[in-house]
Coordinates of C-alpha atoms in Angstrom, one line a residue:
M14 CA 1.8 20.8 -21.4
P15 CA -0.8 17.6 -22.1
P16 CA -3.7 17.4 -19.4
E17 CA -2.6 14.4 -16.5
S18 CA -4.8 12.1 -18.0
L19 CA -2.5 11.4 -21.3
R20 CA 0.6 12.1 -19.5
P21 CA 3.0 9.1 -19.6
E22 CA 3.3 7.4 -16.2
L23 CA 6.8 7.8 -14.9
P24 CA 8.5 4.4 -13.8
P25 CA 8.9 4.2 -10.4
T26 CA 12.0 6.2 -8.5
D27 CA 12.7 3.1 -6.4
A28 CA 11.6 -0.4 -5.0
F29 CA 9.4 0.4 -2.2
D30 CA 7.1 3.7 -5.0
L31 CA 4.0 1.7 -6.4
R32 CA 3.1 2.8 -9.3
G33 CA 0.6 4.7 -10.0
R34 CA -3.3 4.0 -11.2
R35 CA -2.6 -0.1 -10.5
V36 CA -4.1 -1.5 -7.7
H37 CA -1.4 -3.2 -5.6
E38 CA -1.5 -6.1 -2.3
A39 CA 0.9 -7.0 0.3
E40 CA 0.4 -10.0 2.8
G41 CA 1.6 -11.0 5.9
R42 CA 1.6 -9.6 9.6
G43 CA 3.2 -6.7 8.9
R44 CA 1.0 -5.4 5.8
R45 CA -0.5 -2.9 8.0
T46 CA 3.3 -1.1 8.5
F47 CA 3.8 -1.5 4.8
A48 CA 0.6 0.6 4.4
L49 CA 1.4 3.1 6.7
F50 CA 4.8 3.7 5.3
Q51 CA 3.5 4.0 1.6
A52 CA 0.2 5.9 3.2
V53 CA 3.3 8.2 4.0
R54 CA 5.0 8.8 0.8
H55 CA 1.2 9.4 -1.3
P56 CA -0.3 13.1 -1.3
G57 CA -3.5 14.2 -1.1
P58 CA -6.5 12.2 0.8
L59 CA -6.2 8.9 2.2
V60 CA -8.9 6.5 2.0
W61 CA -8.7 2.9 4.4
I62 CA -11.4 0.7 3.8
L63 CA -11.9 -1.9 6.8
P64 CA -15.1 -4.5 7.4
A65 CA -17.3 -3.3 9.5
H66 CA -17.0 -6.1 12.7
V67 CA -13.6 -5.4 12.5
P68 CA -12.2 -4.1 16.0
E69 CA -8.5 -2.9 15.3
L70 CA -8.7 0.4 13.1
P71 CA -5.6 2.6 12.9
M72 CA -4.9 5.2 16.1
L73 CA -4.7 8.4 15.2
R74 CA -2.4 9.8 17.8
G75 CA -0.4 6.9 16.4
L76 CA -0.1 7.2 13.5
P77 CA 3.3 8.9 11.0
K78 CA 2.5 12.4 11.0
G79 CA 0.4 14.3 8.6
V80 CA -1.6 11.0 7.3
G81 CA -4.6 11.1 10.6
E82 CA -4.9 14.5 9.0
R83 CA -5.4 12.7 5.7
L84 CA -7.0 9.8 6.8
H85 CA -10.7 9.1 6.0
L86 CA -11.9 5.3 7.9
F87 CA -14.6 3.7 6.0
R88 CA -16.6 0.8 7.4
A89 CA -18.0 -1.6 4.9
E90 CA -20.8 -4.2 6.1
G91 CA -20.4 -7.0 4.0
E92 CA -18.0 -7.9 1.0
T93 CA -20.1 -6.7 -1.4
D94 CA -20.2 -3.3 0.0
L95 CA -16.9 -3.9 0.3
L96 CA -15.3 -3.9 -2.6
W97 CA -17.8 -1.6 -4.2
C98 CA -16.7 1.0 -1.1
I99 CA -13.4 0.6 -3.0
E100 CA -14.1 1.0 -6.4
E101 CA -16.3 4.2 -5.6
A102 CA -12.3 5.8 -3.5
L103 CA -10.2 4.4 -6.5
R104 CA -12.3 6.2 -9.0
S105 CA -12.6 9.3 -6.8
A106 CA -9.5 11.0 -8.9
P107 CA -8.4 14.6 -5.7
V108 CA -7.4 10.4 -3.3
G109 CA -3.7 9.4 -3.0
L110 CA -3.8 6.7 -2.0
V111 CA -7.0 3.7 -1.2
I112 CA -5.8 1.2 1.6
A113 CA -8.7 -1.8 2.0
E114 CA -8.7 -5.4 4.2
P115 CA -11.0 -7.4 1.9
E116 CA -11.5 -10.7 4.4
K117 CA -12.3 -12.7 0.9
P118 CA -10.0 -13.8 -2.0
L119 CA -9.9 -11.6 -4.7
S120 CA -11.8 -13.1 -8.1
L121 CA -9.8 -12.0 -11.0
T122 CA -12.8 -10.4 -12.3
A123 CA -12.8 -8.2 -9.2
G124 CA -9.6 -7.5 -9.1
R125 CA -10.0 -5.9 -13.1
R126 CA -12.5 -4.2 -12.1
L127 CA -10.3 -2.2 -9.0
Q128 CA -7.5 -2.1 -11.9
L129 CA -10.5 -0.3 -13.7
A130 CA -11.3 1.8 -11.2
A131 CA -8.1 3.0 -10.6
E132 CA -6.5 4.1 -14.0
A133 CA -9.6 6.0 -14.0
G134 CA -9.9 7.5 -11.0
R135 CA -5.6 7.7 -11.5
T136 CA -5.7 6.4 -8.0
T137 CA -3.2 4.0 -6.2
G138 CA -4.7 0.9 -4.9
L139 CA -3.5 -1.4 -1.5
M140 CA -5.7 -4.3 -1.0
L141 CA -4.2 -6.1 2.5
I142 CA -4.9 -9.3 2.1
R143 CA -4.8 -13.5 4.2
E144 CA -1.8 -14.6 2.4
G145 CA -3.1 -16.4 -0.9
A146 CA -6.0 -14.5 -1.3
G147 CA -4.5 -11.9 -4.0
S148 CA -6.1 -11.0 -7.4
N149 CA -4.0 -12.6 -10.4
A150 CA -4.9 -9.2 -11.6
T151 CA -2.9 -7.3 -8.6
E152 CA 0.5 -5.4 -10.3
T153 CA 2.8 -5.8 -6.8
R154 CA 2.3 -8.6 -3.9
W155 CA 4.4 -8.0 -1.6
A156 CA 4.6 -10.1 1.2
C157 CA 5.9 -7.9 4.8
A158 CA 6.9 -9.1 7.8
P159 CA 8.4 -7.5 11.4
V160 CA 12.1 -9.2 12.2
A161 CA 13.8 -9.1 15.1
S162 CA 16.5 -7.0 15.4
P163 CA 19.9 -6.6 17.6
A164 CA 18.9 -3.5 18.8
A165 CA 16.2 -2.6 21.6
D166 CA 14.9 0.2 20.4
S167 CA 14.5 -0.7 16.5
T168 CA 12.0 -3.0 14.5
L169 CA 13.4 -4.4 11.1
H170 CA 10.7 -5.4 8.8
C171 CA 11.5 -8.1 5.9
W172 CA 9.9 -7.3 2.1
T173 CA 10.0 -8.7 -0.6
L174 CA 8.6 -8.4 -3.9
N175 CA 6.4 -12.0 -5.0
K176 CA 4.7 -10.8 -7.9
N177 CA 5.5 -8.0 -9.9
K178 CA 4.2 -7.7 -13.5
K179 CA 6.6 -4.7 -14.9
G180 CA 9.6 -5.7 -13.3
T181 CA 11.8 -7.6 -11.3
C182 CA 11.0 -9.4 -7.6
G183 CA 13.7 -8.6 -4.6
S184 CA 13.5 -8.8 -0.9
W185 CA 15.1 -6.5 1.7
I186 CA 15.3 -6.1 5.4
V187 CA 14.4 -2.4 5.8
N188 CA 14.4 -0.2 9.3
W189 CA 12.0 2.6 9.6
N190 CA 11.3 4.9 12.3
G191 CA 7.8 5.3 11.1
A192 CA 7.7 9.2 10.8
T193 CA 9.5 10.0 7.2
A194 CA 8.8 8.5 4.0
A195 CA 12.7 7.7 4.1
V196 CA 13.8 3.9 5.0
H197 CA 17.5 1.8 6.2
L198 CA 18.3 -0.7 4.2
V199 CA 20.1 -3.2 6.4
S200 CA 22.8 -5.9 5.3
E201 CA 23.2 -8.9 5.1
A202 CA 26.5 -7.9 8.2
G203 CA 23.6 -5.3 10.0
Q204 CA 25.6 -2.5 8.9
R205 CA 23.4 0.6 7.4
H206 CA 22.9 2.2 4.5
Q207 CA 22.1 5.6 3.9
P208 CA 18.4 5.9 3.6
A209 CA 16.5 5.9 0.3
E210 CA 14.9 9.3 0.2
P211 CA 11.6 9.7 -1.2
P212 CA 10.3 10.7 -4.1
G213 CA 10.1 14.3 -5.1

């Protein structure tokens, strides 16, 4: 069997499976929910990087099961330190997913550096960006927003893939319970289908 660094990269198993060894982006009010969904799907250590002055932090007791125990939270002083921290985390091979929240638009140069770091570390990155602040180097870009639900105990989300270097784009209304890697796809008529199972 060839070493892991020489094995061919497998294609995504479903629409929400982020391609490994690449950096992706999510924007919109639901971007943190999308990030938590991806955290459940990615095994191994998780790194979340935020600017030091941001008051909102992931609340450990409110995270999906198994995420808090694997989460490493970093707070960077300034955008330069934040980008350096992201790059170093992406180069760390044991890390399964790097989530980061840059405040400034990512330049093409910065985006390419992050892509090279993800490839070197065989790691997946997800940048939670402000709308219109993404990099042209990103593999995919998702627009994420909560959607009003007719059920009182349910929060729906609209996840739109509006940039994809290796495939097609699309938009899905999903119902995610925050506990597993499976989501319910919601049809336009409001009927729920069987959950999409997580990758094996």
